[in-house]
XYZ file of C-alpha atoms in Angstrom:
563
model
C -33.913 -24.293 24.410
C -31.765 -21.222 24.998
C -32.807 -17.942 23.389
C -30.358 -15.659 21.611
C -30.811 -12.185 20.180
C -28.870 -10.012 17.748
C -28.271 -6.311 18.213
C -27.188 -4.453 15.079
C -25.605 -1.037 15.638
C -25.033 1.340 12.703
C -22.465 4.031 13.492
C -21.045 6.772 11.304
C -18.196 4.666 9.901
C -19.214 1.047 10.429
C -21.906 -1.387 11.510
C -21.361 -3.977 14.211
C -23.454 -6.967 15.230
C -23.460 -8.790 18.549
C -25.089 -12.134 19.335
C -26.208 -12.160 22.956
C -27.362 -14.878 25.363
C -30.612 -13.558 26.854
C -30.086 -15.477 30.122
C -27.120 -13.401 31.245
C -26.211 -10.842 28.565
C -23.068 -12.742 27.570
C -21.669 -11.761 24.176
C -21.094 -14.948 22.183
C -19.889 -13.295 18.982
C -19.386 -9.894 17.401
C -18.437 -8.587 13.976
C -17.696 -5.150 12.476
C -18.090 -4.065 8.843
C -16.543 -0.793 7.659
C -18.521 0.993 4.949
C -16.392 0.779 1.772
C -17.992 3.674 -0.134
C -18.039 5.919 2.911
C -14.373 5.119 3.595
C -13.604 6.660 0.199
C -15.862 9.607 1.119
C -17.985 9.038 -1.963
C -20.993 11.367 -2.241
C -19.477 13.682 0.411
C -18.158 17.237 0.301
C -16.794 18.335 3.659
C -16.320 21.883 2.371
C -20.095 22.393 2.340
C -20.801 19.969 5.222
C -22.357 17.414 2.863
C -22.175 13.863 4.231
C -24.163 11.194 2.401
C -24.036 7.389 2.557
C -25.028 4.801 -0.014
C -27.569 2.273 1.330
C -25.513 -0.562 -0.181
C -22.904 0.113 2.518
C -25.582 -0.650 5.094
C -27.203 -3.575 3.294
C -23.879 -5.308 2.645
C -22.857 -4.636 6.243
C -26.034 -6.166 7.630
C -25.595 -9.385 5.681
C -21.887 -9.711 6.465
C -22.091 -9.062 10.209
C -25.154 -11.169 10.997
C -23.905 -14.152 8.992
C -20.547 -13.811 10.714
C -21.863 -13.841 14.301
C -24.055 -16.860 13.550
C -21.105 -18.673 12.009
C -18.749 -17.773 14.867
C -21.166 -18.819 17.599
C -22.478 -21.971 15.902
C -25.852 -21.432 17.584
C -28.969 -23.136 16.278
C -30.702 -20.639 13.916
C -34.021 -21.580 15.520
C -32.692 -20.237 18.818
C -32.138 -16.720 17.400
C -35.463 -15.325 18.526
C -35.148 -11.634 17.666
C -33.147 -8.858 15.979
C -33.211 -5.131 16.736
C -31.462 -2.420 14.738
C -30.180 0.927 15.964
C -28.692 3.646 13.763
C -27.493 7.223 13.790
C -30.110 9.912 13.352
C -31.541 11.925 11.964
C -30.427 10.122 8.808
C -33.338 10.074 6.322
C -33.417 8.106 3.065
C -35.716 8.686 0.035
C -37.799 5.727 -1.163
C -39.899 4.965 -4.227
C -43.570 3.969 -4.009
C -42.657 0.282 -3.729
C -40.244 0.953 -0.845
C -36.995 0.789 -2.846
C -34.214 3.203 -1.816
C -33.895 5.785 -4.573
C -30.132 5.243 -4.662
C -30.759 1.704 -5.964
C -32.858 2.952 -8.893
C -31.323 3.456 -12.340
C -30.525 7.120 -12.895
C -29.955 7.853 -9.187
C -27.189 5.409 -8.287
C -24.491 8.104 -8.264
C -26.646 11.029 -7.157
C -25.681 12.252 -3.647
C -29.182 13.660 -3.171
C -30.625 10.149 -3.535
C -28.430 8.793 -0.747
C -29.049 8.601 2.971
C -28.407 12.026 4.491
C -26.123 11.271 7.438
C -26.787 12.869 10.835
C -23.723 15.136 10.528
C -24.809 16.606 7.159
C -25.418 20.340 7.701
C -26.413 21.435 4.216
C -29.902 22.325 5.493
C -29.037 25.250 7.785
C -31.171 27.675 5.767
C -34.143 25.315 5.805
C -33.857 24.743 9.572
C -33.901 28.497 10.120
C -37.054 28.768 8.024
C -38.745 26.016 10.037
C -37.891 27.818 13.271
C -39.129 31.167 11.968
C -42.411 29.667 10.776
C -42.985 27.688 13.991
C -42.870 30.944 15.966
C -44.831 33.128 13.560
C -47.537 31.123 11.776
C -50.101 31.541 14.538
C -50.633 27.871 15.297
C -48.911 25.220 17.407
C -45.175 25.643 17.981
C -44.085 22.234 16.763
C -40.538 22.777 18.034
C -41.445 23.058 21.716
C -40.763 19.404 22.503
C -37.567 19.553 20.417
C -35.935 21.987 22.817
C -37.513 24.978 21.054
C -35.029 24.992 18.152
C -35.199 22.784 15.082
C -31.788 21.682 13.779
C -30.332 21.286 10.307
C -29.345 17.781 11.441
C -32.989 16.679 11.481
C -35.608 15.077 9.274
C -37.774 17.881 7.799
C -34.928 20.350 7.239
C -32.873 17.787 5.330
C -35.769 16.708 3.134
C -36.725 20.304 2.403
C -33.164 21.078 1.350
C -32.913 18.062 -0.971
C -36.217 18.617 -2.755
C -35.399 22.276 -3.322
C -32.002 21.394 -4.729
C -32.917 18.379 -6.880
C -36.133 18.296 -8.912
C -35.546 14.730 -10.103
C -35.258 13.415 -6.535
C -38.299 15.446 -5.521
C -40.419 13.852 -8.241
C -39.131 10.310 -7.643
C -39.205 10.224 -3.816
C -42.620 8.930 -2.774
C -41.691 8.813 0.912
C -38.708 9.036 3.263
C -37.566 6.780 6.084
C -35.113 7.210 8.893
C -32.179 4.844 8.594
C -33.339 2.741 11.584
C -36.779 2.392 10.037
C -35.570 1.417 6.569
C -33.179 -1.310 7.736
C -36.005 -2.762 9.843
C -38.499 -2.446 6.965
C -36.113 -4.286 4.661
C -36.095 -7.321 6.969
C -39.742 -7.646 7.976
C -42.521 -9.621 6.316
C -44.737 -6.521 6.082
C -43.826 -4.483 2.978
C -46.827 -2.163 3.238
C -45.411 1.332 3.708
C -48.686 2.590 5.168
C -48.846 0.101 8.037
C -45.136 -0.451 8.738
C -44.274 0.502 12.338
C -42.035 3.579 12.530
C -39.693 4.337 15.422
C -41.011 6.533 18.242
C -37.434 7.639 18.990
C -36.818 8.855 15.443
C -40.221 10.465 14.974
C -40.392 12.188 18.327
C -36.862 13.541 18.559
C -36.286 14.482 14.920
C -39.603 14.789 13.021
C -41.671 16.824 15.530
C -44.068 13.936 16.161
C -46.075 14.322 19.367
C -49.261 12.724 20.643
C -50.694 16.086 21.778
C -51.142 17.187 18.141
C -51.993 13.731 16.858
C -48.686 12.887 15.258
C -46.608 14.845 12.750
C -46.982 18.613 12.166
C -50.161 19.617 10.344
C -50.280 19.812 6.538
C -51.143 23.512 6.850
C -47.817 24.130 8.596
C -45.717 21.951 6.305
C -47.371 23.373 3.189
C -46.179 26.863 4.066
C -42.634 25.548 3.858
C -43.195 23.626 0.617
C -46.281 21.913 -0.879
C -44.139 18.792 -1.291
C -43.859 18.427 2.501
C -47.625 18.688 2.928
C -48.111 15.937 0.327
C -45.311 13.876 1.867
C -47.029 13.880 5.257
C -49.767 11.675 3.819
C -47.135 9.166 2.684
C -45.488 8.931 6.090
C -47.248 7.770 9.262
C -49.582 8.744 12.085
C -48.709 6.266 14.833
C -45.244 5.463 16.151
C -43.975 2.545 18.215
C -41.405 1.872 20.893
C -38.561 -0.575 20.386
C -39.932 -3.228 22.719
C -42.674 -3.736 20.115
C -42.657 -6.200 17.206
C -42.278 -4.639 13.765
C -42.781 -8.012 12.097
C -40.998 -11.300 11.477
C -37.987 -11.942 9.276
C -39.125 -12.268 5.679
C -38.346 -15.319 3.543
C -35.711 -13.616 1.365
C -33.618 -12.386 4.276
C -34.127 -15.555 6.297
C -32.470 -17.461 3.444
C -29.709 -14.872 2.978
C -28.852 -14.820 6.687
C -29.327 -18.497 7.463
C -32.128 -17.792 9.956
C -35.829 -18.636 10.073
C -38.994 -16.667 9.456
C -39.887 -17.168 13.126
C -37.292 -14.578 14.115
C -38.951 -11.458 15.533
C -37.808 -8.064 14.219
C -38.186 -5.305 16.819
C -39.058 -1.701 15.973
C -35.886 0.271 15.165
C -34.239 2.856 17.386
C -31.356 5.327 17.622
C -27.852 4.295 18.659
C -27.620 6.676 21.614
C -30.937 5.503 23.021
C -30.018 1.826 22.796
C -26.576 2.675 24.181
C -28.188 4.145 27.266
C -30.231 0.956 27.707
C -27.070 -1.135 27.305
C -25.491 0.941 30.084
C -28.453 0.383 32.468
C -29.769 3.943 32.349
C -32.018 4.857 35.280
C -33.723 7.912 36.769
C -31.344 10.865 37.349
C -28.485 9.171 35.447
C -26.936 10.967 32.480
C -25.517 8.550 29.900
C -22.920 10.111 27.613
C -22.450 8.225 24.344
C -18.978 9.446 23.444
C -17.685 8.961 19.928
C -17.263 11.264 16.926
C -20.036 13.336 18.507
C -21.871 12.838 21.783
C -25.434 12.098 22.634
C -26.467 12.753 26.211
C -29.416 10.627 27.261
C -31.640 10.733 30.336
C -35.008 9.316 31.309
C -37.555 10.825 33.634
C -41.050 10.016 34.806
C -44.006 11.886 33.366
C -44.884 12.993 36.903
C -41.609 14.930 37.116
C -41.469 16.359 33.581
C -45.197 16.723 32.926
C -45.830 19.305 30.203
C -42.673 21.271 31.011
C -40.514 21.796 27.925
C -36.779 21.521 28.541
C -35.274 24.337 26.485
C -32.382 23.916 24.101
C -32.112 20.113 23.990
C -32.809 17.584 21.214
C -36.218 16.563 22.392
C -38.275 14.946 25.101
C -40.344 12.024 23.930
C -42.720 9.724 25.765
C -41.518 6.168 25.267
C -38.126 6.844 23.732
C -35.171 5.110 25.414
C -37.352 3.254 27.974
C -41.063 2.740 27.268
C -43.150 4.263 30.053
C -40.647 7.068 30.678
C -39.884 10.400 29.009
C -36.642 10.161 27.057
C -34.487 13.306 27.056
C -31.697 13.811 24.517
C -28.953 16.413 24.184
C -25.447 16.249 22.722
C -22.432 17.802 21.042
C -22.095 17.923 17.256
C -18.402 17.113 17.616
C -16.498 15.382 20.396
C -13.955 12.891 19.053
C -14.282 14.739 15.727
C -12.661 17.802 17.342
C -9.520 15.807 18.078
C -9.671 14.032 14.709
C -9.768 17.440 13.005
C -6.630 18.510 14.873
C -4.889 15.256 13.942
C -5.707 15.887 10.276
C -4.285 19.404 10.497
C -1.041 18.157 12.020
C -0.849 15.261 9.563
C -0.839 17.501 6.488
C 2.960 17.671 6.115
C 3.206 13.935 6.773
C 0.626 13.110 4.106
C 1.863 15.602 1.543
C 5.632 15.532 2.101
C 6.779 12.445 3.996
C 4.390 10.004 2.330
C 5.208 11.377 -1.105
C 8.951 11.311 -0.583
C 11.046 9.382 -3.087
C 13.576 8.552 -0.344
C 11.245 6.079 1.380
C 10.108 2.787 -0.127
C 6.410 1.957 -0.307
C 6.882 -0.652 2.411
C 8.563 1.919 4.679
C 5.758 4.390 4.051
C 3.133 1.812 4.947
C 4.888 0.833 8.182
C 5.426 4.474 9.085
C 1.775 5.275 8.460
C 0.680 2.373 10.655
C 2.982 3.527 13.455
C 1.713 7.107 13.209
C -1.934 6.014 13.232
C -1.317 3.867 16.314
C 0.546 6.482 18.364
C -0.494 9.949 17.128
C -3.353 10.797 19.505
C -1.895 8.763 22.369
C 1.390 10.671 22.252
C -0.383 14.037 22.114
C -2.549 13.025 25.078
C 0.434 11.852 27.137
C 2.287 15.128 26.603
C -0.818 17.251 27.118
C -1.504 15.494 30.409
C 1.968 16.480 31.658
C 1.368 20.202 31.133
C 0.921 21.776 34.603
C -2.392 23.531 35.205
C -0.576 26.773 35.992
C 1.081 26.768 32.563
C -0.654 28.891 29.924
C -2.975 26.819 27.729
C -5.175 28.407 25.039
C -8.941 28.550 25.353
C -10.836 26.775 22.552
C -14.433 26.203 21.469
C -15.708 22.759 20.432
C -17.977 24.020 17.623
C -16.028 22.614 14.644
C -19.314 21.089 13.439
C -21.642 23.683 14.900
C -23.463 23.370 18.202
C -26.152 20.780 18.847
C -26.996 21.655 22.461
C -27.675 23.644 24.421
C -29.543 25.756 21.845
C -28.826 24.268 18.415
C -26.924 26.529 16.035
C -25.109 24.740 13.227
C -23.835 28.020 11.773
C -21.445 28.551 14.667
C -17.737 27.992 14.127
C -14.988 27.020 16.547
C -12.249 29.370 17.697
C -9.006 29.324 19.687
C -7.637 32.245 21.729
C -4.556 32.770 23.842
C -1.942 31.391 21.433
C 1.641 32.561 22.008
C 5.115 31.684 20.753
C 5.281 29.168 23.585
C 2.169 27.318 22.406
C 2.980 23.865 21.084
C 0.828 21.090 19.663
C 0.197 19.448 23.084
C -1.009 22.804 24.448
C -3.564 23.115 21.668
C -4.559 19.472 22.106
C -5.141 20.085 25.808
C -7.185 23.182 24.951
C -9.370 21.073 22.638
C -9.850 18.385 25.285
C -10.853 21.112 27.728
C -13.261 22.511 25.129
C -15.145 19.259 24.571
C -15.422 18.840 28.343
C -16.628 22.436 28.786
C -19.243 21.817 26.095
C -20.359 18.799 28.117
C -20.637 20.960 31.237
C -22.899 23.395 29.384
C -25.303 20.521 28.711
C -25.286 19.352 32.334
C -25.892 22.919 33.531
C -28.812 23.315 31.127
C -30.518 20.126 32.326
C -30.144 21.152 35.948
C -31.269 24.740 35.349
C -34.414 23.306 33.742
C -35.158 21.205 36.811
C -33.785 17.860 35.593
C -31.693 16.469 38.420
C -28.468 14.592 37.603
C -27.086 12.282 40.298
C -24.694 10.129 38.263
C -22.869 10.152 34.919
C -22.118 7.073 32.799
C -19.741 7.152 29.838
C -19.944 4.689 26.959
C -18.177 4.427 23.618
C -14.634 4.409 22.328
C -13.542 7.702 23.889
C -14.856 6.715 27.325
C -13.012 3.405 27.305
C -9.773 4.427 25.604
C -8.911 7.860 26.973
C -8.338 8.156 30.738
C -6.992 11.675 30.152
C -10.269 12.883 28.650
C -12.382 11.083 31.235
C -10.423 12.493 34.171
C -10.645 15.980 32.677
C -14.391 15.518 32.240
C -14.810 14.409 35.875
C -12.915 17.516 37.000
C -14.940 19.839 34.771
C -18.316 18.330 35.716
C -17.214 17.940 39.356
C -18.993 14.577 39.328
C -17.863 10.946 39.395
C -18.147 9.203 36.026
C -18.579 5.458 35.558
C -17.446 3.822 32.325
C -19.461 0.946 30.879
C -17.441 -2.208 30.302
C -19.021 -3.200 26.984
C -17.287 -2.226 23.762
C -20.658 -2.440 22.039
C -23.140 -0.784 24.416
C -25.520 0.420 21.641
C -25.590 -3.023 20.013
C -26.095 -4.576 23.453
C -28.974 -2.167 24.103
C -30.528 -3.120 20.774
C -30.231 -6.767 21.820
C -32.049 -5.921 25.067
C -34.927 -4.371 23.101
C -34.958 -7.511 20.940
C -35.236 -9.744 23.996
C -38.264 -7.812 25.244
C -39.921 -7.788 21.807
C -39.495 -11.567 21.651
C -41.160 -11.973 25.028
C -38.077 -13.235 26.890
C -38.506 -10.376 29.382
C -41.566 -8.363 30.318
C -39.969 -4.911 30.061
C -36.779 -3.074 29.161
C -35.800 -2.218 32.747
C -35.971 -5.864 33.836
C -34.006 -6.994 30.774
C -31.322 -4.316 31.129
C -30.636 -5.239 34.759
C -29.766 -8.774 33.672
C -28.329 -8.230 30.204
C -26.840 -4.708 30.534
C -23.161 -3.851 30.786
C -21.188 -3.814 34.009
C -18.771 -0.957 34.711
C -15.011 -1.204 34.303
C -13.768 2.105 35.713
C -14.816 5.159 37.662
C -13.252 8.612 37.602
C -13.565 10.981 40.559
C -13.078 14.767 40.578
C -9.636 15.844 41.786
C -10.305 18.517 44.391
C -7.064 20.392 43.649
C -8.087 20.845 39.998
C -11.849 21.442 40.157
C -11.544 25.165 40.955
C -8.978 25.748 38.191
C -11.255 24.122 35.631
C -14.187 26.186 36.913
C -12.188 29.352 36.206
C -11.198 28.108 32.751
C -14.873 27.333 32.124
C -15.671 31.015 32.594
C -13.093 31.863 29.907
C -14.730 29.285 27.610
C -18.117 30.939 28.159
C -16.673 34.389 27.458
C -15.052 33.241 24.206
C -18.261 31.480 23.193
C -20.351 34.586 23.823
C -17.910 36.705 21.797
C -17.926 34.339 18.812
C -21.696 33.827 18.866
C -22.818 37.383 19.542
C -20.065 39.642 18.215
C -18.597 37.797 15.267
C -21.098 37.291 12.454
C -20.864 33.948 10.658
C -17.450 33.699 8.971
C -16.968 37.462 8.704
C -15.307 39.763 11.176
C -18.198 42.171 11.557
C -17.878 43.764 14.961
C -20.723 45.346 16.842
C -20.029 48.856 18.114
């Protein structure tokens, strides 16, 4: 009998499921579910960088998408041998002692602090700074050294510390916390024992300072100096972690009935979307996989013989067994990529939203059709006009830090800036400056890897931006001065999760073997244009100069100049 697997990929805005034939990686069915509460921006406050999600968005999405792909494909439920879930991260969720998400408990159902804290939530900047200060000064192990040397406000401990300081009720009710990828896996498996449930190596190593050299998570003595709650919490978390080719359990009876599957279905250990995306794109030694969406994650793998105990500075972690078991997984990224362009679209759309769409001259039907046309053509038209601007024509210099900087050298307090605006600057000029900025930010990451001795021989792009924007991809090839392949799959992270699932179910012996057969082919390749590489190299120097000025001379949001 044929064997099929399901990869479930939780992104920032939606969850998508794919049902994959393990023999050849063919996608038999796919389904997307957009989070209804998130779409309304419930529990969010962009003004203070607060981005929370209700777990019901994720639970409802899981049920809808998996049932849909089974229905579409008409496969025998007995032939669905495994499921693996990937999510964004770090996105922790508070749980009660019996493993219930706090947001599902009476009294917390509308409390943002009881929700999942999405990766892009930056309310914990102060707490991240305190973690960094303590790690360098307390006299013991520097627990940040395998996290690039800087702990980010986007990550596990900083977010929890912020919540429990802000909300006493949540602090008292939250027995433990789980990363999003762990909770969705825990919900499905037949093991409901929090103490023995298998947590993700990817999540723990890259975001929670877990490392085998200090026997797991940071010591209670360290955590207790931040807050006694964290020291107590450590005992309610975990010691061991597991890679995503391992079995977390089997599908429990409740969810087997809800999904129309059987309790024989294996549930693999959860993982992060960027890591599974790299697997879906056939990541290999010396290949940099860029997962390009609202933000980017830049993923590499390397052998322990090459990396050894060397700590790559300024990245998001190096973890034995993340991405591909048996290799060291390396992660970097940009806090905003597509989000930079989405921000600019929102700025330009203000008069449309507040004047045109509120006009009494247009009917509601006309407004709806106009809005649909604008949504379909807005970015494409800007890109087409920006692409036509000659390189010798003056284009502003911009920074990509609209959501802070993830790497190199995490600093979520940084803000973006634009310089070189004149009376001749039009919207396409600024758009081109922003495209340049996100590509320059990518170049900074590549340069950091290489300066730290991590060789890059090829670049692979996956995600919506990679597949839909030739303008951005060609600019990126020129800036990096490297060819870039684009993965064919629309759902590379979900496909990667399916590959993990196939290995966990025993269909393949290891992830590398499975990815060669099931992984995505490539649909395009962009090569550097020799007549533009030098120009972009010069513009890159202007980007660096503006970045240094904003970071070192301007203080936070205030114009406090050094003399």
